[in-house]
Coordinates of C-alpha atoms and ligand atoms in Angstrom, one line a residue:
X1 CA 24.0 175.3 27.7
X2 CA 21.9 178.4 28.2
X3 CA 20.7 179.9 25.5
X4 CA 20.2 184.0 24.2
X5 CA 17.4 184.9 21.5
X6 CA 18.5 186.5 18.9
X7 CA 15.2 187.2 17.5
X8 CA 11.4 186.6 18.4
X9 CA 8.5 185.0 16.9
X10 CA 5.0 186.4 17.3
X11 CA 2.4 184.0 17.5
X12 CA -1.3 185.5 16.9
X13 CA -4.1 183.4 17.4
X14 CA -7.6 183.8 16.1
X15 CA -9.7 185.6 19.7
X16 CA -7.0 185.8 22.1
X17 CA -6.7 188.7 23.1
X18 CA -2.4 189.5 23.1
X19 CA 0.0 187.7 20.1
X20 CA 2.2 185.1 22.1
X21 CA 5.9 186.1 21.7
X22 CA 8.1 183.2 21.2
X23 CA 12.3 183.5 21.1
X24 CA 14.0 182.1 19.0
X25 CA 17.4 180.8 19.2
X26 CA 20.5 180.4 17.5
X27 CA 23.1 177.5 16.7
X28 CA 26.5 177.6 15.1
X29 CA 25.4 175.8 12.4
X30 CA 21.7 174.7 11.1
X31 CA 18.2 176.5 11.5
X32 CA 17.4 178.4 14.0
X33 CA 15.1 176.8 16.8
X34 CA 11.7 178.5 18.0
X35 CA 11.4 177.8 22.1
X36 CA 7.9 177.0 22.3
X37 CA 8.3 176.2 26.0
X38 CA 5.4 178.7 27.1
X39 CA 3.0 177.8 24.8
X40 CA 1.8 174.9 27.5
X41 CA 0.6 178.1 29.6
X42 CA -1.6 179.8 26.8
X43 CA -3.3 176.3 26.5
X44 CA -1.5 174.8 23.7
X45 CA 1.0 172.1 22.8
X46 CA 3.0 171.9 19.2
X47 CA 1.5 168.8 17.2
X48 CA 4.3 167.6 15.2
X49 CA 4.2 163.5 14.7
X50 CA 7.4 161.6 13.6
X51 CA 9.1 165.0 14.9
X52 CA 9.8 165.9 11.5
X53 CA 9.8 169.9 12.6
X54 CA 11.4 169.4 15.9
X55 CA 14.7 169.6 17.7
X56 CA 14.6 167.5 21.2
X57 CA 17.8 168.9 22.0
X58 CA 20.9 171.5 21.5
X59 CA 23.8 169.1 20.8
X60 CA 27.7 169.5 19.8
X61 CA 28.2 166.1 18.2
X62 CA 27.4 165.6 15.0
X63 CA 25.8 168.3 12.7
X64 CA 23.7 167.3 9.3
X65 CA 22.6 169.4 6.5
X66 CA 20.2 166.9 4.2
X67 CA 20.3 169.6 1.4
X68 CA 23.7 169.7 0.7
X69 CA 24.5 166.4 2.0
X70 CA 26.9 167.5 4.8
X71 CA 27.9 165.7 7.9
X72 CA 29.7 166.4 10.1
X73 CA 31.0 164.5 13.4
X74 CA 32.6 167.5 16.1
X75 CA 32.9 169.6 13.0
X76 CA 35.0 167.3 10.7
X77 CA 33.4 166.1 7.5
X78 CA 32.9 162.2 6.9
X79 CA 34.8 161.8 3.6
X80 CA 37.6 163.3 5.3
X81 CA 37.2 161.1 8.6
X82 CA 36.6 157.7 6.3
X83 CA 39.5 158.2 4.0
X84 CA 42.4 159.8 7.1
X85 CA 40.9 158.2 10.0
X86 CA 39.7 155.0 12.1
X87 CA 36.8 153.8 14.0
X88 CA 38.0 154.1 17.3
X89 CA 39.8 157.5 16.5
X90 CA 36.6 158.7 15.7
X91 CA 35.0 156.9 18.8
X92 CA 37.2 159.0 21.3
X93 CA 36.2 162.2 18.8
X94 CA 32.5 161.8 19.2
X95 CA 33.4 161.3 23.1
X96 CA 35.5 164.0 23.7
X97 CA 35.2 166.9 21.6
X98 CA 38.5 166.9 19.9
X99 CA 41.2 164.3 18.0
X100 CA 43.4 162.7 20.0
X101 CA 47.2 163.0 19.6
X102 CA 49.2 160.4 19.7
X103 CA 49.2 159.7 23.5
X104 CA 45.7 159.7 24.1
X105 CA 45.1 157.8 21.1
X106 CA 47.3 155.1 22.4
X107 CA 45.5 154.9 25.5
X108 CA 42.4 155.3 24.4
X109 CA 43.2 152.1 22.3
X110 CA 44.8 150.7 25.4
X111 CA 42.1 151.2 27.2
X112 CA 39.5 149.7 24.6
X113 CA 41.7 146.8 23.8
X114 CA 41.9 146.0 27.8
X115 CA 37.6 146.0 28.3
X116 CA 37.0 143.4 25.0
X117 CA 36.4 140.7 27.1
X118 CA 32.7 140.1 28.9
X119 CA 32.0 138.9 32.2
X120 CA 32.4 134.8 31.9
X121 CA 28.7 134.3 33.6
X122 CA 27.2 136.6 30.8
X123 CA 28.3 133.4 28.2
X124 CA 25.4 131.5 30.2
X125 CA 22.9 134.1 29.2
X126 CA 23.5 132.7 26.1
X127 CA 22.1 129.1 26.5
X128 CA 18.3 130.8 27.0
X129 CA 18.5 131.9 23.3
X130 CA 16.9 129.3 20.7
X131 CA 19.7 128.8 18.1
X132 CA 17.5 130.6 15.0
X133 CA 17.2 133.8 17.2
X134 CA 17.5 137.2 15.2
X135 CA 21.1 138.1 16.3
X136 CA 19.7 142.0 17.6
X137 CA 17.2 139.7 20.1
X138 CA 19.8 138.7 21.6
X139 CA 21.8 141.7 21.3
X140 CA 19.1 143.4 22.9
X141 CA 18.6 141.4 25.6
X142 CA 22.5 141.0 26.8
X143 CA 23.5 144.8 26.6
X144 CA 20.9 145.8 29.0
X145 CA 21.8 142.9 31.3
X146 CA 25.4 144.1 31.2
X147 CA 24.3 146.3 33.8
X148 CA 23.8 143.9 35.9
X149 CA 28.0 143.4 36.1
X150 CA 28.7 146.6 36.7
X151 CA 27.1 148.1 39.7
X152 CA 30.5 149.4 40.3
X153 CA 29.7 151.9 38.0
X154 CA 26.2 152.6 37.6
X155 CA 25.9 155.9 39.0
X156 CA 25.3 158.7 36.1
X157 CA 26.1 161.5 38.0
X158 CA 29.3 160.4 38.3
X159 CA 32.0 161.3 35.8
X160 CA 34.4 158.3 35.8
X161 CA 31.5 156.2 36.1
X162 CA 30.2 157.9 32.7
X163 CA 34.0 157.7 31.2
X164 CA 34.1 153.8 32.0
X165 CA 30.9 152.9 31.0
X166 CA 31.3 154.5 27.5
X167 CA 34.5 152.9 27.1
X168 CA 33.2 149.1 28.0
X169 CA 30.2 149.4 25.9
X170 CA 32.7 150.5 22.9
X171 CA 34.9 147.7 23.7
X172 CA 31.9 145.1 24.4
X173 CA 29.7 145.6 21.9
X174 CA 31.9 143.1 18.9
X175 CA 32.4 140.7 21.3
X176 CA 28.5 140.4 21.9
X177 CA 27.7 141.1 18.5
X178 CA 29.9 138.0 17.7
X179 CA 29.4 136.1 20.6
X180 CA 25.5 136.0 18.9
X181 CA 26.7 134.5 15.6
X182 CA 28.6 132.0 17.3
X183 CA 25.9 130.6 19.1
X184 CA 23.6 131.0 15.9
X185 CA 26.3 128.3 14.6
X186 CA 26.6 126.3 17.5
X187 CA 30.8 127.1 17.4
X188 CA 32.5 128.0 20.7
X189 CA 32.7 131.4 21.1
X190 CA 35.9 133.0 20.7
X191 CA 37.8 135.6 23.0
X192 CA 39.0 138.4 21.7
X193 CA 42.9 138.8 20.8
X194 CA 44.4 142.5 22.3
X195 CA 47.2 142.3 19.5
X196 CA 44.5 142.4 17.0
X197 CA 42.8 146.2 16.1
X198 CA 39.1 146.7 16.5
X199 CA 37.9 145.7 13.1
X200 CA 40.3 142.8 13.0
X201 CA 39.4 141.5 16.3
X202 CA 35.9 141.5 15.2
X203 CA 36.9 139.7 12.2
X204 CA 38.8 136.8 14.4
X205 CA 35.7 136.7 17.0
X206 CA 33.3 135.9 13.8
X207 CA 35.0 133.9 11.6
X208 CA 38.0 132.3 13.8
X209 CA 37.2 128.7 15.6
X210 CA 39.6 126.6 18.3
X211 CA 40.5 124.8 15.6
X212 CA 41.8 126.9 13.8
X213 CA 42.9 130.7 13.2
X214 CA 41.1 133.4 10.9
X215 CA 43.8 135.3 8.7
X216 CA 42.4 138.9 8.8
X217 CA 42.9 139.9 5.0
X218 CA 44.0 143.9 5.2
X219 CA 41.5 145.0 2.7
X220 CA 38.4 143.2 4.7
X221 CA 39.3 144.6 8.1
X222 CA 40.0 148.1 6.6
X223 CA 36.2 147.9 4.7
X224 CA 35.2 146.5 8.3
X225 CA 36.3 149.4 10.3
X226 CA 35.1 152.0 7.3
X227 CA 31.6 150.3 7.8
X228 CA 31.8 151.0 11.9
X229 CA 33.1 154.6 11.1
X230 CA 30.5 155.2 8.7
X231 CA 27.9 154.6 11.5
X232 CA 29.2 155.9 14.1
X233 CA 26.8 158.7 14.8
X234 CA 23.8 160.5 13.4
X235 CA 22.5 163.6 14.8
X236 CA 19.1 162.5 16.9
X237 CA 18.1 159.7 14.5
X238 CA 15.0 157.0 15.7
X239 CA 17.8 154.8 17.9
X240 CA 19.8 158.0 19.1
X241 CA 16.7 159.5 20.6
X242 CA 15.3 156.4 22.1
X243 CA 19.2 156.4 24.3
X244 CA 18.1 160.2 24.9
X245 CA 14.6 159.6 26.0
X246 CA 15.4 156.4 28.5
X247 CA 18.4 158.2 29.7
X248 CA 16.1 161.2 30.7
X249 CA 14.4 159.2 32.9
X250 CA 18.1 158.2 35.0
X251 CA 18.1 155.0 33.3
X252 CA 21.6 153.1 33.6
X253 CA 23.8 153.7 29.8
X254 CA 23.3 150.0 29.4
X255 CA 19.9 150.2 29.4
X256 CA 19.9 152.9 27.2
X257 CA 21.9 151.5 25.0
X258 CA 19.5 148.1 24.8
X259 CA 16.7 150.6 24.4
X260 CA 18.7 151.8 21.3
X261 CA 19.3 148.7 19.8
X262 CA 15.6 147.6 20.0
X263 CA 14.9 150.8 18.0
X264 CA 17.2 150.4 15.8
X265 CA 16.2 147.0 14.7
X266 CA 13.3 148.1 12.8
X267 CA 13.7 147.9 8.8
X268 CA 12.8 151.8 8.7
X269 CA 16.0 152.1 10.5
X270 CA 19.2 150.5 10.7
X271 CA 17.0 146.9 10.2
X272 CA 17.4 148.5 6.3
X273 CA 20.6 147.0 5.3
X274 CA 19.5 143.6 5.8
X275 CA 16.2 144.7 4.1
X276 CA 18.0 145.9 0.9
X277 CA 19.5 142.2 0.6
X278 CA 16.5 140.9 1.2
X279 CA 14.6 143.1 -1.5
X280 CA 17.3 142.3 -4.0
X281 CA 17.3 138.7 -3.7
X282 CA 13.5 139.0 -3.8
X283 CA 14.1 141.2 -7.3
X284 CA 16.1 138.4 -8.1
X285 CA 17.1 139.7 -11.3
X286 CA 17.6 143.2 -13.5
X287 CA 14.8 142.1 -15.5
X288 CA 12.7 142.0 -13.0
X289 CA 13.5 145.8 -11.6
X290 CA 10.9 148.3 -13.4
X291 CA 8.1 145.8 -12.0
X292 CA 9.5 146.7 -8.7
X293 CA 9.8 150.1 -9.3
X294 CA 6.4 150.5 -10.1
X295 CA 5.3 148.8 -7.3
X296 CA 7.6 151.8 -5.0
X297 CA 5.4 154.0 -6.8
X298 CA 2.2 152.5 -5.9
X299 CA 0.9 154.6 -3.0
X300 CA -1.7 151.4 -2.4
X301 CA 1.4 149.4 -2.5
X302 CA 3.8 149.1 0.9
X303 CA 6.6 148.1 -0.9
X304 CA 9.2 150.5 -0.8
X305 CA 13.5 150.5 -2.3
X306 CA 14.9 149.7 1.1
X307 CA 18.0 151.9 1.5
X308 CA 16.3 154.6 -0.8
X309 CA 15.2 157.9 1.1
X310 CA 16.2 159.4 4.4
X311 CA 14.3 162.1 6.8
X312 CA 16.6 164.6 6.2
X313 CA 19.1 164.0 3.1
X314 CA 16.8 165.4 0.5
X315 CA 20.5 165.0 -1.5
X316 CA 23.3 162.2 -1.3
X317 CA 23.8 160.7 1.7
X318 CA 27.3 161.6 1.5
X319 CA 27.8 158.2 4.0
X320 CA 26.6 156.1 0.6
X321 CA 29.0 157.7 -1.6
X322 CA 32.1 156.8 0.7
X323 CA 30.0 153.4 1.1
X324 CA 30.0 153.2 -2.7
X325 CA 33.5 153.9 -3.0
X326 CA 34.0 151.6 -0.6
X327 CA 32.1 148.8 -2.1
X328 CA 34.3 148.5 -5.9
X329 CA 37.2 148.7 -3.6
X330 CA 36.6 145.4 -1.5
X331 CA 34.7 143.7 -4.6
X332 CA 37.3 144.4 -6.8
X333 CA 40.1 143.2 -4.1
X334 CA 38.3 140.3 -3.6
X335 CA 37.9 139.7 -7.6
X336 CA 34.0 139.8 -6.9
X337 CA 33.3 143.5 -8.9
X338 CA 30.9 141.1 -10.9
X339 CA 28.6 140.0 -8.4
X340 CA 25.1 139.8 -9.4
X341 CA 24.0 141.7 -6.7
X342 CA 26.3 144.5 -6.8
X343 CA 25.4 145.2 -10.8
X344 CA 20.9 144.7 -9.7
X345 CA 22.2 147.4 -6.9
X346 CA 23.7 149.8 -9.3
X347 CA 21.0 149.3 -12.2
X348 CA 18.5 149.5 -9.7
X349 CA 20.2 153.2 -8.4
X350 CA 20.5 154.3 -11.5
X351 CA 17.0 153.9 -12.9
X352 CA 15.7 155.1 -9.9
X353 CA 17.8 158.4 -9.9
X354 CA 16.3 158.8 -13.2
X355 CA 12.9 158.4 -12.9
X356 CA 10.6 161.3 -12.0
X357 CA 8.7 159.7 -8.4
X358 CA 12.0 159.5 -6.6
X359 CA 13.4 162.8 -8.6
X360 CA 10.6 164.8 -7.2
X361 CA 10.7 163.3 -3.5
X362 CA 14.0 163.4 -4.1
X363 CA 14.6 160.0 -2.7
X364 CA 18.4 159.1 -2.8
X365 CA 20.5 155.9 -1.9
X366 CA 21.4 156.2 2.2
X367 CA 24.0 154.4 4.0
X368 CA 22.1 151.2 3.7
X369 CA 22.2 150.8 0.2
X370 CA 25.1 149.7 -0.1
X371 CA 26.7 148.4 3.3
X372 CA 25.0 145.5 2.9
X373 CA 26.7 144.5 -0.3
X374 CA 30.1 145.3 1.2
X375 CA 29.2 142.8 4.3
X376 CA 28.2 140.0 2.3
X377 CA 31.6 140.4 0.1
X378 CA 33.3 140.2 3.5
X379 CA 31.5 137.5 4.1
X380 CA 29.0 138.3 7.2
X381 CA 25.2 136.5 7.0
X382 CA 22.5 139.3 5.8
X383 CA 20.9 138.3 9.7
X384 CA 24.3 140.0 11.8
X385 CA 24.0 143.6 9.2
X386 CA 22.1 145.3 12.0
X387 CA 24.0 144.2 14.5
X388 CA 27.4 145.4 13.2
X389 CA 25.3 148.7 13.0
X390 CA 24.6 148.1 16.2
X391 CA 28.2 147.9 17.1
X392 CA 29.2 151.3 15.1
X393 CA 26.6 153.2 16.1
X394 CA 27.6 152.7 19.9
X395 CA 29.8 155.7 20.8
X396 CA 27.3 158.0 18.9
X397 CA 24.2 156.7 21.4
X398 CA 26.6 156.7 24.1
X399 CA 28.2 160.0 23.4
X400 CA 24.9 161.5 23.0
X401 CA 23.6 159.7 26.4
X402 CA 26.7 161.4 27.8
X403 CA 26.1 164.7 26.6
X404 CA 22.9 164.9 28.1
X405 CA 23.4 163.4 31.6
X406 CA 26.3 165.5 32.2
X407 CA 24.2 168.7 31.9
X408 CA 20.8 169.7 33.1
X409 CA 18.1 168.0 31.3
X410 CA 14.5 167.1 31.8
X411 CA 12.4 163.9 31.5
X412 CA 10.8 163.5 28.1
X413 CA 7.3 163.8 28.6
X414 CA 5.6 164.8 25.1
X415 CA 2.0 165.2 24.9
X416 CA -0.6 164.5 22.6
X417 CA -3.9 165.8 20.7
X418 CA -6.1 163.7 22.5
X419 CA -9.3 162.4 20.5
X420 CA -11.0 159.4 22.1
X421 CA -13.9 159.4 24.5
X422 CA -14.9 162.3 26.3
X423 CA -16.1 162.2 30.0
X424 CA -18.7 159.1 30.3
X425 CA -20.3 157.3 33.1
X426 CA -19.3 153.5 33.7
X427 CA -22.2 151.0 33.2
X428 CA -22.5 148.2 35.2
X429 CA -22.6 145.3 32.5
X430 CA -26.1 144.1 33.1
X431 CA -27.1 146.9 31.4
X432 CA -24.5 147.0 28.1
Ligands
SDX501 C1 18.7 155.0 8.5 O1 17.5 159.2 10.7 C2 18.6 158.8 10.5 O2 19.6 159.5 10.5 C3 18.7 157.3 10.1 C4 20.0 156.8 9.6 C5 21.1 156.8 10.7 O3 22.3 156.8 10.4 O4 20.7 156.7 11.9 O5 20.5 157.5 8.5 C6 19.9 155.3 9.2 O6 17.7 154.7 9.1 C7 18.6 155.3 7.0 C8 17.2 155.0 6.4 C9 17.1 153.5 6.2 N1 15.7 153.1 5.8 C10 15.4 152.7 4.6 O7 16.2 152.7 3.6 C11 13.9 152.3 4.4 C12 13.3 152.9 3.1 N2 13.2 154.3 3.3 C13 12.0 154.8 3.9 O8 11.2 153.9 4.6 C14 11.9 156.3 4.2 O9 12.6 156.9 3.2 C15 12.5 156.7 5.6 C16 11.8 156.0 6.7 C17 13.9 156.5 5.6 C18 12.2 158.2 5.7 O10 10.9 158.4 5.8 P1 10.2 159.8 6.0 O11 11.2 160.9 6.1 O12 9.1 159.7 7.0 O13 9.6 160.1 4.6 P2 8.3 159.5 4.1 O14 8.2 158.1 4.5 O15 7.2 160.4 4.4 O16 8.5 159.5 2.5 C19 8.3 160.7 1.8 C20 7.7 160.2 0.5 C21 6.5 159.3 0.7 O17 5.6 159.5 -0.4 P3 4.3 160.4 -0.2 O18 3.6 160.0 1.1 O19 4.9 161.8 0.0 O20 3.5 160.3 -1.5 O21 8.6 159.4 -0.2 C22 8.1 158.0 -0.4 C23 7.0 157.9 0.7 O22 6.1 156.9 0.2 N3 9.3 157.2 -0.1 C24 9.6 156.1 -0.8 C25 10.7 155.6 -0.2 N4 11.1 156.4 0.9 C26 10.1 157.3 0.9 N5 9.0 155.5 -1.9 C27 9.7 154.4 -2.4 N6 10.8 153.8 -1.8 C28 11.3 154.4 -0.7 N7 12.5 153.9 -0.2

């Protein structure tokens, strides 16, 4: 995707003797980007930790403005996508550029449907896990050895290699993800059903035993697949750009994809859904909420309001207001709109959108803040939260992986201002 400045940035340094000219370039939507590629040449690197400055990438997926709270995945916006669509219609979206009519929608469920199951030796891998491990350790470790089942397919430069791979690891991932709940219980596993739909089939693997059959109420499984859709993708978040960077390097997709999920798993991340449960249980009450508040404030003070605050919404995520929405809906089916949790969740939003510290650092409920609440209505333990992000956030990390293998790229090799030892002499240690 070769880009054409439309403009140039001059870049005067203090004793040299010529300004550095710099293009600039262009998107369709979004700032424009400044190509600092020469720079390297005239002796310098950018220094720009945590990337707050930086784009890594030109990409067609999924567009974010954190001022006004837009997203948008292949140029539709969420709220319209959560309330009209599905999570797999919006899997083969993020894949493919466009929506699907209705025969390749069909197929594409086909398709999904018919790659649910996991290679019967993969179960064994299983056994090596201790019975209390975090669901995403295991997660973790499983995805990347699904490569290891698949060296059918394993070569990136190969289209319908790509295309297969990014349709197993859409289809796999609930059956792993529940596959690591099951053996957290001790139950059989369970297959997954094709007459079932994605978040239904989920539903069954979880909560279903030999024994006997899960009824999949309407209202969860429609919450179930609103929580995939809602994080499905998110321009080149922590997780995405760990897939980017490992699949740089020619890395197999389910390697990436492991490499994703380890990222992921940290409570700065997607790790924050189970960390708001945890913080409001630890809250315990509404009583107890301007003590924690105060202790957000405290910059001596690490605590922070898990699911408060996002690099880039600097507004609503617009993800927490269909998650909100979302949220009365299943509590109120379910009779629950009372639960303890849900009203410490909303007092606690409310006095924080009123008070002054998260005002001016405009600090705003994310999509964490309140998926957590809707998971624990239907019913899922606080330890699987990440995992079922896991799970929705696959065809974003694999679209993206895709998007990048199947045009030129580089390995990502940043650099670093360097400021440990200069050039010393070893000494032999008789002499330290
Ligand atoms: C996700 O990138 C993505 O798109 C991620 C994600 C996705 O879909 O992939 O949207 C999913 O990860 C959502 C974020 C989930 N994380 C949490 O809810 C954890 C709590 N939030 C924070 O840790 C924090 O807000 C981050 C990590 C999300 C963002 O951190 P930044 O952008 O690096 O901002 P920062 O940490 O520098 O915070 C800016 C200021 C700081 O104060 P000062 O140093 O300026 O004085 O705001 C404060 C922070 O102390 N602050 C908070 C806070 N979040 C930021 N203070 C109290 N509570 C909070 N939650």
């Amino acid at each position: 995707m070769a880009n054409e400045a439309k403009k140039t940035a001059t870049l005067s340094i203090e004793g040299a003797a010529e300004p550095i000219e710099l293009p600039i370039y262009g998107g369709s939507e979004g700032p424009d980007v400044i190509d600092v590629g020469k720079l390297t040449s005239q002796g310098y690197f950018t220094y720009d930790p945590g990337f707050v400055s930086t784009a890594s990438c030109e990409s067609e997926i999924t567009y974010i403005d954190g001022d006004q709270g837009i997203l948008l995945h292949r140029g539709y916006p969420i709220d319209q996508l959560a309330e009209q669509s599905n999570h797999l219609e919006l899997c083969y979206l993020l894949l493919n550029g466009h929506l699907p009519n209705k025969a390749e929608n069909d197929q594409f469920v086909h398709t999904i449907k018919n790659h649910t199951m996991v290679h019967e030796q993969l179960r064994h891998f299983f056994q090596g896990f201790r019975r209390d491990a975090h669901p995403m350790a295991i997660m973790c470790g499983v995805t990347g050895a699904l490569s290891a089942f698949y060296h059918d397919s394993l070569d990136i430069d190969n289209p319908e290699h790509r295309t297969i791979t990014a349709h197993r690891l859409i289809a796999k991932m609930p059956t792993l993800a529940a596959m690591s709940y099951k053996h957290s219980l001790g139950q059989p596993f369970m297959y997954p059903r094709n007459d079932l739909s994605y978040a239904e089939n989920f539903l069954h693997m979880m909560f279903a035993t030999p024994c006997e059959d899960y009824v999949v109420s309407p209202t969860l499984a429609r919450a179930m697949d609103r929580i995939f859709l809602l994080h499905a993708d998110h321009e080149q978040n922590a997780s995405t750009s760990t897939v980017r960077l490992a699949g740089s390097t020619g890395a197999n997709p389910f390697a990436c994809v492991a490499a994703g999920i380890a990222a992921l798993w940290g409570p700065s991340h997607g790790g924050a859904n189970e960390a708001v449960l945890t913080m409001l249980n630890e809250i315990g009450s509404v009583d107890n909420i301007d003590t924690y508040i105060k202790k957000a404030k405290d910059p001596n003070d690490p605590f922070r309001i898990m699911g408060f605050g996002h690099r880039v919404y600097k507004n609503y995520d617009p993800r927490a207001k269909v998650m909100q929405q979302t949220c009365h809906e299943v509590l109120g089916e379910l009779g629950v709109e009372d639960d303890p949790i849900l009203k410490m969740a909303q007092r606690l939003e409310q006095i924080a959108l009123e008070d002054e510290y998260f005002v001016s650092k405009r600090l705003y409920p994310n999509v964490d803040f309140y998926s957590g609440i809707i998971l624990k209505a239907i019913g899922i333990p606080v330890e699987m939260f990440t995992g079922i992000f896991a799970t929705g956030r696959t065809p974003g990390w694999i679209a993206h992986w895709n998007e990048m293998v199947s045009h030129p790229y580089k390995i990502g090799r940043p650099r670093q201002l360097y400021k440990g030892s200069t050039q010393r002499d070893y000494v032999a240690i008789e002499s330290r």
